[in-house]
Amino acid sequence: MKNWIKIFTKQSAILIALCTITLFSACSKDGNPNGLPDANPDEYARKAKPGVIKILAIGNSFSEDAIESNLYELAKEKGLKVIIGNMYIAGASLANHRTNAERGTPVYEYRKIGEDGVKKNTTKVSLEQAIQDEQWDYISVQQASPNSGQLETVQKDLPAVFNYVKSKATNENVKYAYHSTWAYATSSTYSAFANYNNNQATMYNAIINVSQKIESIAPVNFIIPAGTAIQNARTSALGESFNVGDGYHLNALGKYIAACTWFEKITGQSVVGNAYNGGFSSFEVKVAQNAAHLAVLKPNEITSMSTYEAEPVPLVNPVLVDFGNATPSATWNQMSGYTVGSKVNLKDTKNIFVGMSLTIIERFNNINTNGAIGTTTPLNMPDNVSARNFYGNAKGAPFNNIVTPKGVIEVAGLIPTLNYSFSFFGSRDASDNRETLFTVSGVNSGSASLNPSSNKTQIATIENIKPNAQGKITITVTAGPNNVSANGWFYLNAAKITSN
């Protein structure tokens, strides 16, 4: 009888154990529809990839700007293999990341660049899924730009985000970074700029104040000073030319600078001299790479790059300027900012930086998208150029709450001994006479006008203007004497500059 009981007990125990295993397996499968790793990390975690640097950013569009372009190519140029991931939600703050972590919500777009350089975007991904998708070598976090210089917001949410990420990471040697982002352009009209009194220096200093205190808030291993790199570059001849029209996201060159900063900080290799140029001129690459390198050396202060000046050169090829576009057109410079301080550094049609810049010194009202397409002028404009313009209202009732009597642009970096010629195009779908007058002034001056109303063929040309001793010329755009519109509408879509 005792033997029978022993046998029964043993068999029961085996049966119970089998049922338990079966039940656990079923629950693990049914309760895990998103394919998260099971409880045994040794069995289920993705294997390490020796020789591959794996980088994950938990961020927003600013991490998109910094790592989704150029970083892979910079690494490849040095023979380094990388995998790059970006957990993207537009405008996401640390508070958003904290909530998503605590709730396990699959609300991210997981943008992943593989070893082969191919990017794959996957929607509805949770933080846990992405963190456990690879044995990441580096994981970064960042604050949303409106709050990037507000210390209390970082103190409130960073510890929880950091602890969550650390609890889910599968690489025991992972290093954690804080992405210190950039201040807005001086011309930015973004409402969040008010958090810093609409002052770039105030915003930059606030961001640095946060960065200097990060390691006391969460035990990150290092700071990536992308914001300082951008600020360094702003002291060069390139000036305020690293943002798109909204004044806070980076343009192509700004993205290159940010990626250079990430490259040097993560790899420990100086980015100066990296042969991957991103398609930029030698001068732009020189400024970008050195701006990043100097930021890594001195992350909490601005290093002046005023000595990195490009010498003005005679224009062997024309300079073409597209007003009102953030979307590039081949051979055209894009001037997307229409407010005071907006600036673009100019290349010629061979993509060579020529040492010239345009800066708005009296604003236009806004950007209009109703210019003509299918134009036939000596400027040979693509539709993307001819269809958009800066416009102003010289008189009458305010429009957008303002009257703009004239728009004034300063051209700098000219050679005082040369003469320069300018051709302008203006166009807007209209039927009345909206004559626009263009005046170019240096040592001498000249004027020309055209009627932009439904214009597809006319340009206004002013020749042989000599710059002043400082190598500057001003362009003034306003309503002409024959303009009959009640608001004195005037338009500037495109320009061509040549020298003798």
PDB file of C-alpha atoms in Angstrom, residues 52-286:
ATOM      1  CA  VAL A  52      29.062  45.865 -34.926  1.00  0.00           C
ATOM      2  CA  ILE A  53      28.344  49.078 -33.001  1.00  0.00           C
ATOM      3  CA  LYS A  54      24.659  49.148 -32.096  1.00  0.00           C
ATOM      4  CA  ILE A  55      23.115  52.536 -31.292  1.00  0.00           C
ATOM      5  CA  LEU A  56      19.538  53.180 -30.120  1.00  0.00           C
ATOM      6  CA  ALA A  57      18.031  56.635 -29.600  1.00  0.00           C
ATOM      7  CA  ILE A  58      14.819  57.143 -27.664  1.00  0.00           C
ATOM      8  CA  GLY A  59      13.724  60.509 -28.909  1.00  0.00           C
ATOM      9  CA  ASN A  60      11.743  62.434 -31.485  1.00  0.00           C
ATOM     10  CA  SER A  61      12.428  64.472 -34.626  1.00  0.00           C
ATOM     11  CA  PHE A  62      15.639  65.839 -33.101  1.00  0.00           C
ATOM     12  CA  SER A  63      17.100  62.338 -32.828  1.00  0.00           C
ATOM     13  CA  GLU A  64      15.850  61.827 -36.389  1.00  0.00           C
ATOM     14  CA  ASP A  65      17.846  64.878 -37.470  1.00  0.00           C
ATOM     15  CA  ALA A  66      20.952  63.679 -35.650  1.00  0.00           C
ATOM     16  CA  ILE A  67      21.269  59.988 -36.492  1.00  0.00           C
ATOM     17  CA  GLU A  68      19.010  58.962 -39.377  1.00  0.00           C
ATOM     18  CA  SER A  69      21.195  60.773 -41.922  1.00  0.00           C
ATOM     19  CA  ASN A  70      24.987  60.647 -42.282  1.00  0.00           C
ATOM     20  CA  LEU A  71      25.930  58.701 -39.140  1.00  0.00           C
ATOM     21  CA  TYR A  72      25.898  55.352 -40.923  1.00  0.00           C
ATOM     22  CA  GLU A  73      27.961  56.774 -43.790  1.00  0.00           C
ATOM     23  CA  LEU A  74      30.511  58.429 -41.493  1.00  0.00           C
ATOM     24  CA  ALA A  75      31.055  55.101 -39.757  1.00  0.00           C
ATOM     25  CA  LYS A  76      31.208  53.173 -43.016  1.00  0.00           C
ATOM     26  CA  GLU A  77      33.889  55.504 -44.333  1.00  0.00           C
ATOM     27  CA  LYS A  78      36.077  54.450 -41.414  1.00  0.00           C
ATOM     28  CA  GLY A  79      35.349  50.763 -41.916  1.00  0.00           C
ATOM     29  CA  LEU A  80      33.000  50.552 -38.938  1.00  0.00           C
ATOM     30  CA  LYS A  81      29.833  48.468 -38.963  1.00  0.00           C
ATOM     31  CA  VAL A  82      26.840  50.014 -37.238  1.00  0.00           C
ATOM     32  CA  ILE A  83      23.186  49.355 -36.545  1.00  0.00           C
ATOM     33  CA  ILE A  84      21.194  52.492 -35.765  1.00  0.00           C
ATOM     34  CA  GLY A  85      17.737  52.595 -34.200  1.00  0.00           C
ATOM     35  CA  ASN A  86      15.512  55.579 -33.495  1.00  0.00           C
ATOM     36  CA  MET A  87      12.379  55.292 -31.389  1.00  0.00           C
ATOM     37  CA  TYR A  88      10.414  58.132 -32.923  1.00  0.00           C
ATOM     38  CA  ILE A  89       7.367  60.077 -31.810  1.00  0.00           C
ATOM     39  CA  ALA A  90       7.146  63.649 -33.093  1.00  0.00           C
ATOM     40  CA  GLY A  91       7.710  66.094 -30.256  1.00  0.00           C
ATOM     41  CA  ALA A  92       8.008  63.368 -27.617  1.00  0.00           C
ATOM     42  CA  SER A  93       9.246  64.566 -24.232  1.00  0.00           C
ATOM     43  CA  LEU A  94      10.737  62.630 -21.343  1.00  0.00           C
ATOM     44  CA  ALA A  95       7.295  62.738 -19.743  1.00  0.00           C
ATOM     45  CA  ASN A  96       5.841  61.047 -22.829  1.00  0.00           C
ATOM     46  CA  HIS A  97       8.558  58.387 -22.793  1.00  0.00           C
ATOM     47  CA  ARG A  98       7.965  57.787 -19.088  1.00  0.00           C
ATOM     48  CA  THR A  99       4.245  57.282 -19.597  1.00  0.00           C
ATOM     49  CA  ASN A 100       4.818  54.985 -22.558  1.00  0.00           C
ATOM     50  CA  ALA A 101       7.334  52.958 -20.562  1.00  0.00           C
ATOM     51  CA  GLU A 102       5.077  52.574 -17.548  1.00  0.00           C
ATOM     52  CA  ARG A 103       2.094  51.565 -19.656  1.00  0.00           C
ATOM     53  CA  GLY A 104       4.003  49.513 -22.214  1.00  0.00           C
ATOM     54  CA  THR A 105       2.153  51.261 -25.017  1.00  0.00           C
ATOM     55  CA  PRO A 106       3.239  50.355 -28.580  1.00  0.00           C
ATOM     56  CA  VAL A 107       3.021  53.879 -30.002  1.00  0.00           C
ATOM     57  CA  TYR A 108       6.475  54.425 -31.479  1.00  0.00           C
ATOM     58  CA  GLU A 109       7.733  54.319 -35.026  1.00  0.00           C
ATOM     59  CA  TYR A 110      10.862  52.200 -34.782  1.00  0.00           C
ATOM     60  CA  ARG A 111      13.267  53.371 -37.476  1.00  0.00           C
ATOM     61  CA  LYS A 112      16.159  50.968 -37.856  1.00  0.00           C
ATOM     62  CA  ILE A 113      19.175  51.177 -40.159  1.00  0.00           C
ATOM     63  CA  GLY A 114      20.715  47.741 -40.549  1.00  0.00           C
ATOM     64  CA  GLU A 115      24.306  46.706 -41.152  1.00  0.00           C
ATOM     65  CA  ASP A 116      23.640  47.029 -44.882  1.00  0.00           C
ATOM     66  CA  GLY A 117      22.546  50.666 -44.551  1.00  0.00           C
ATOM     67  CA  VAL A 118      18.912  49.938 -45.419  1.00  0.00           C
ATOM     68  CA  LYS A 119      16.376  51.668 -43.186  1.00  0.00           C
ATOM     69  CA  LYS A 120      13.196  49.904 -42.151  1.00  0.00           C
ATOM     70  CA  ASN A 121      10.364  51.686 -40.366  1.00  0.00           C
ATOM     71  CA  THR A 122       8.022  49.689 -38.138  1.00  0.00           C
ATOM     72  CA  THR A 123       4.980  51.264 -36.508  1.00  0.00           C
ATOM     73  CA  LYS A 124       3.212  50.429 -33.242  1.00  0.00           C
ATOM     74  CA  VAL A 125       6.334  49.363 -31.389  1.00  0.00           C
ATOM     75  CA  SER A 126       6.830  49.590 -27.618  1.00  0.00           C
ATOM     76  CA  LEU A 127       9.984  50.708 -25.865  1.00  0.00           C
ATOM     77  CA  GLU A 128      10.529  47.221 -24.474  1.00  0.00           C
ATOM     78  CA  GLN A 129      10.357  45.653 -27.916  1.00  0.00           C
ATOM     79  CA  ALA A 130      12.955  48.025 -29.352  1.00  0.00           C
ATOM     80  CA  ILE A 131      15.295  47.868 -26.375  1.00  0.00           C
ATOM     81  CA  GLN A 132      15.285  44.073 -26.532  1.00  0.00           C
ATOM     82  CA  ASP A 133      15.497  43.889 -30.324  1.00  0.00           C
ATOM     83  CA  GLU A 134      19.296  44.164 -30.182  1.00  0.00           C
ATOM     84  CA  GLN A 135      22.028  43.964 -27.591  1.00  0.00           C
ATOM     85  CA  TRP A 136      22.551  47.697 -27.897  1.00  0.00           C
ATOM     86  CA  ASP A 137      25.998  49.105 -27.158  1.00  0.00           C
ATOM     87  CA  TYR A 138      24.660  52.640 -26.732  1.00  0.00           C
ATOM     88  CA  ILE A 139      21.208  53.873 -25.751  1.00  0.00           C
ATOM     89  CA  SER A 140      20.462  57.598 -25.685  1.00  0.00           C
ATOM     90  CA  VAL A 141      17.626  59.638 -24.255  1.00  0.00           C
ATOM     91  CA  GLN A 142      16.780  63.315 -24.673  1.00  0.00           C
ATOM     92  CA  GLN A 143      14.278  65.958 -23.691  1.00  0.00           C
ATOM     93  CA  ALA A 144      11.880  67.580 -26.168  1.00  0.00           C
ATOM     94  CA  SER A 145      13.215  70.896 -27.409  1.00  0.00           C
ATOM     95  CA  PRO A 146      10.570  73.132 -25.754  1.00  0.00           C
ATOM     96  CA  ASN A 147      11.722  71.737 -22.383  1.00  0.00           C
ATOM     97  CA  SER A 148      15.370  71.027 -23.215  1.00  0.00           C
ATOM     98  CA  GLY A 149      16.560  73.897 -21.043  1.00  0.00           C
ATOM     99  CA  GLN A 150      13.995  73.468 -18.261  1.00  0.00           C
ATOM    100  CA  LEU A 151      15.869  71.592 -15.551  1.00  0.00           C
ATOM    101  CA  GLU A 152      12.848  70.692 -13.451  1.00  0.00           C
ATOM    102  CA  THR A 153      11.228  68.783 -16.317  1.00  0.00           C
ATOM    103  CA  VAL A 154      14.341  66.656 -16.747  1.00  0.00           C
ATOM    104  CA  GLN A 155      14.694  66.082 -13.005  1.00  0.00           C
ATOM    105  CA  LYS A 156      11.093  64.917 -12.858  1.00  0.00           C
ATOM    106  CA  ASP A 157      11.104  62.323 -15.631  1.00  0.00           C
ATOM    107  CA  LEU A 158      14.647  61.308 -16.605  1.00  0.00           C
ATOM    108  CA  PRO A 159      15.284  58.986 -13.617  1.00  0.00           C
ATOM    109  CA  ALA A 160      12.183  56.909 -14.364  1.00  0.00           C
ATOM    110  CA  VAL A 161      12.995  56.679 -18.075  1.00  0.00           C
ATOM    111  CA  PHE A 162      16.615  55.775 -17.370  1.00  0.00           C
ATOM    112  CA  ASN A 163      15.709  53.091 -14.830  1.00  0.00           C
ATOM    113  CA  TYR A 164      13.175  51.565 -17.198  1.00  0.00           C
ATOM    114  CA  VAL A 165      15.625  51.446 -20.089  1.00  0.00           C
ATOM    115  CA  LYS A 166      18.302  49.954 -17.861  1.00  0.00           C
ATOM    116  CA  SER A 167      15.911  47.273 -16.614  1.00  0.00           C
ATOM    117  CA  LYS A 168      15.110  46.165 -20.171  1.00  0.00           C
ATOM    118  CA  ALA A 169      18.575  46.370 -21.760  1.00  0.00           C
ATOM    119  CA  THR A 170      20.078  42.980 -22.618  1.00  0.00           C
ATOM    120  CA  ASN A 171      23.725  44.025 -22.956  1.00  0.00           C
ATOM    121  CA  GLU A 172      25.322  44.229 -19.526  1.00  0.00           C
ATOM    122  CA  ASN A 173      28.022  46.490 -20.982  1.00  0.00           C
ATOM    123  CA  VAL A 174      25.641  48.982 -22.590  1.00  0.00           C
ATOM    124  CA  LYS A 175      26.555  52.654 -22.195  1.00  0.00           C
ATOM    125  CA  TYR A 176      23.910  55.326 -21.733  1.00  0.00           C
ATOM    126  CA  ALA A 177      24.040  58.779 -23.323  1.00  0.00           C
ATOM    127  CA  TYR A 178      22.078  61.994 -23.006  1.00  0.00           C
ATOM    128  CA  HIS A 179      21.566  63.836 -26.295  1.00  0.00           C
ATOM    129  CA  SER A 180      22.058  67.540 -25.588  1.00  0.00           C
ATOM    130  CA  THR A 181      20.173  69.232 -28.419  1.00  0.00           C
ATOM    131  CA  TRP A 182      20.417  72.653 -30.066  1.00  0.00           C
ATOM    132  CA  ALA A 183      18.941  76.065 -29.490  1.00  0.00           C
ATOM    133  CA  TYR A 184      16.534  77.433 -32.081  1.00  0.00           C
ATOM    134  CA  ALA A 185      17.588  79.731 -34.906  1.00  0.00           C
ATOM    135  CA  THR A 186      17.460  83.419 -34.051  1.00  0.00           C
ATOM    136  CA  SER A 187      14.709  83.842 -36.643  1.00  0.00           C
ATOM    137  CA  SER A 188      12.527  81.015 -35.307  1.00  0.00           C
ATOM    138  CA  THR A 189       8.852  81.820 -34.918  1.00  0.00           C
ATOM    139  CA  TYR A 190       8.071  78.582 -33.062  1.00  0.00           C
ATOM    140  CA  SER A 191       5.816  79.298 -30.074  1.00  0.00           C
ATOM    141  CA  ALA A 192       8.037  77.282 -27.700  1.00  0.00           C
ATOM    142  CA  PHE A 193      10.836  79.807 -28.258  1.00  0.00           C
ATOM    143  CA  ALA A 194       8.962  81.997 -25.777  1.00  0.00           C
ATOM    144  CA  ASN A 195      10.130  79.598 -23.050  1.00  0.00           C
ATOM    145  CA  TYR A 196      13.535  81.213 -23.557  1.00  0.00           C
ATOM    146  CA  ASN A 197      12.384  84.781 -24.232  1.00  0.00           C
ATOM    147  CA  ASN A 198      12.809  84.141 -27.970  1.00  0.00           C
ATOM    148  CA  ASN A 199      16.554  84.393 -27.424  1.00  0.00           C
ATOM    149  CA  GLN A 200      18.992  81.840 -28.828  1.00  0.00           C
ATOM    150  CA  ALA A 201      21.730  82.520 -26.286  1.00  0.00           C
ATOM    151  CA  THR A 202      19.270  82.183 -23.419  1.00  0.00           C
ATOM    152  CA  MET A 203      18.067  78.856 -24.779  1.00  0.00           C
ATOM    153  CA  TYR A 204      21.572  77.533 -25.396  1.00  0.00           C
ATOM    154  CA  ASN A 205      22.736  78.461 -21.895  1.00  0.00           C
ATOM    155  CA  ALA A 206      19.667  76.813 -20.385  1.00  0.00           C
ATOM    156  CA  ILE A 207      20.357  73.599 -22.320  1.00  0.00           C
ATOM    157  CA  ILE A 208      23.978  73.603 -21.126  1.00  0.00           C
ATOM    158  CA  ASN A 209      22.834  74.140 -17.544  1.00  0.00           C
ATOM    159  CA  VAL A 210      20.738  70.990 -17.849  1.00  0.00           C
ATOM    160  CA  SER A 211      23.543  69.037 -19.498  1.00  0.00           C
ATOM    161  CA  GLN A 212      25.970  69.890 -16.715  1.00  0.00           C
ATOM    162  CA  LYS A 213      23.561  68.440 -14.157  1.00  0.00           C
ATOM    163  CA  ILE A 214      22.497  65.306 -16.043  1.00  0.00           C
ATOM    164  CA  GLU A 215      24.899  62.919 -14.343  1.00  0.00           C
ATOM    165  CA  SER A 216      23.540  63.967 -10.939  1.00  0.00           C
ATOM    166  CA  ILE A 217      20.011  63.182 -12.140  1.00  0.00           C
ATOM    167  CA  ALA A 218      20.683  59.831 -13.806  1.00  0.00           C
ATOM    168  CA  PRO A 219      23.968  57.881 -14.087  1.00  0.00           C
ATOM    169  CA  VAL A 220      24.442  58.267 -17.830  1.00  0.00           C
ATOM    170  CA  ASN A 221      27.912  57.556 -19.152  1.00  0.00           C
ATOM    171  CA  PHE A 222      28.313  60.626 -21.348  1.00  0.00           C
ATOM    172  CA  ILE A 223      26.673  63.615 -23.026  1.00  0.00           C
ATOM    173  CA  ILE A 224      26.451  64.021 -26.803  1.00  0.00           C
ATOM    174  CA  PRO A 225      26.899  67.801 -27.335  1.00  0.00           C
ATOM    175  CA  ALA A 226      25.116  68.226 -30.670  1.00  0.00           C
ATOM    176  CA  GLY A 227      23.730  71.576 -29.547  1.00  0.00           C
ATOM    177  CA  THR A 228      27.178  72.971 -28.867  1.00  0.00           C
ATOM    178  CA  ALA A 229      28.373  71.736 -32.258  1.00  0.00           C
ATOM    179  CA  ILE A 230      25.565  73.644 -33.982  1.00  0.00           C
ATOM    180  CA  GLN A 231      26.306  76.721 -31.883  1.00  0.00           C
ATOM    181  CA  ASN A 232      30.002  76.519 -32.762  1.00  0.00           C
ATOM    182  CA  ALA A 233      29.159  76.376 -36.458  1.00  0.00           C
ATOM    183  CA  ARG A 234      26.904  79.417 -36.108  1.00  0.00           C
ATOM    184  CA  THR A 235      29.960  81.506 -35.226  1.00  0.00           C
ATOM    185  CA  SER A 236      31.531  80.716 -38.609  1.00  0.00           C
ATOM    186  CA  ALA A 237      30.929  82.376 -41.945  1.00  0.00           C
ATOM    187  CA  LEU A 238      28.051  79.948 -42.430  1.00  0.00           C
ATOM    188  CA  GLY A 239      26.133  81.779 -39.686  1.00  0.00           C
ATOM    189  CA  GLU A 240      22.471  80.956 -39.183  1.00  0.00           C
ATOM    190  CA  SER A 241      22.243  78.427 -41.978  1.00  0.00           C
ATOM    191  CA  PHE A 242      21.606  75.105 -40.261  1.00  0.00           C
ATOM    192  CA  ASN A 243      17.831  75.083 -39.783  1.00  0.00           C
ATOM    193  CA  VAL A 244      14.878  74.665 -42.100  1.00  0.00           C
ATOM    194  CA  GLY A 245      12.194  77.326 -42.317  1.00  0.00           C
ATOM    195  CA  ASP A 246      10.561  76.463 -38.985  1.00  0.00           C
ATOM    196  CA  GLY A 247      13.729  77.596 -37.229  1.00  0.00           C
ATOM    197  CA  TYR A 248      14.173  74.575 -34.995  1.00  0.00           C
ATOM    198  CA  HIS A 249      14.620  71.441 -37.094  1.00  0.00           C
ATOM    199  CA  LEU A 250      17.963  71.015 -38.831  1.00  0.00           C
ATOM    200  CA  ASN A 251      18.503  71.297 -42.559  1.00  0.00           C
ATOM    201  CA  ALA A 252      20.815  68.942 -44.436  1.00  0.00           C
ATOM    202  CA  LEU A 253      24.027  70.641 -43.300  1.00  0.00           C
ATOM    203  CA  GLY A 254      22.817  70.883 -39.720  1.00  0.00           C
ATOM    204  CA  LYS A 255      22.054  67.161 -39.740  1.00  0.00           C
ATOM    205  CA  TYR A 256      25.570  66.487 -40.989  1.00  0.00           C
ATOM    206  CA  ILE A 257      27.040  68.460 -38.074  1.00  0.00           C
ATOM    207  CA  ALA A 258      24.904  66.602 -35.531  1.00  0.00           C
ATOM    208  CA  ALA A 259      25.871  63.238 -37.021  1.00  0.00           C
ATOM    209  CA  CYS A 260      29.556  64.215 -36.916  1.00  0.00           C
ATOM    210  CA  THR A 261      29.149  64.910 -33.203  1.00  0.00           C
ATOM    211  CA  TRP A 262      27.521  61.535 -32.561  1.00  0.00           C
ATOM    212  CA  PHE A 263      30.203  59.787 -34.606  1.00  0.00           C
ATOM    213  CA  GLU A 264      33.113  61.276 -32.696  1.00  0.00           C
ATOM    214  CA  LYS A 265      31.537  60.904 -29.273  1.00  0.00           C
ATOM    215  CA  ILE A 266      30.587  57.256 -29.775  1.00  0.00           C
ATOM    216  CA  THR A 267      33.606  55.985 -31.690  1.00  0.00           C
ATOM    217  CA  GLY A 268      36.266  58.078 -29.986  1.00  0.00           C
ATOM    218  CA  GLN A 269      37.705  58.877 -33.408  1.00  0.00           C
ATOM    219  CA  SER A 270      38.138  62.463 -34.548  1.00  0.00           C
ATOM    220  CA  VAL A 271      35.655  63.220 -37.295  1.00  0.00           C
ATOM    221  CA  VAL A 272      37.976  65.848 -38.781  1.00  0.00           C
ATOM    222  CA  GLY A 273      39.203  64.542 -42.098  1.00  0.00           C
ATOM    223  CA  ASN A 274      36.499  61.919 -42.511  1.00  0.00           C
ATOM    224  CA  ALA A 275      36.190  61.490 -46.282  1.00  0.00           C
ATOM    225  CA  TYR A 276      32.392  61.212 -46.231  1.00  0.00           C
ATOM    226  CA  ASN A 277      31.308  64.756 -47.124  1.00  0.00           C
ATOM    227  CA  GLY A 278      27.537  64.380 -47.354  1.00  0.00           C
ATOM    228  CA  GLY A 279      27.554  66.176 -50.700  1.00  0.00           C
ATOM    229  CA  PHE A 280      28.663  69.481 -49.167  1.00  0.00           C
ATOM    230  CA  SER A 281      31.405  71.842 -50.283  1.00  0.00           C
ATOM    231  CA  SER A 282      34.885  71.526 -48.836  1.00  0.00           C
ATOM    232  CA  PHE A 283      34.350  74.672 -46.774  1.00  0.00           C
ATOM    233  CA  GLU A 284      31.079  73.431 -45.315  1.00  0.00           C
ATOM    234  CA  VAL A 285      32.654  70.088 -44.441  1.00  0.00           C
ATOM    235  CA  LYS A 286      35.587  71.853 -42.801  1.00  0.00           C
TER     236      LYS A 286
END
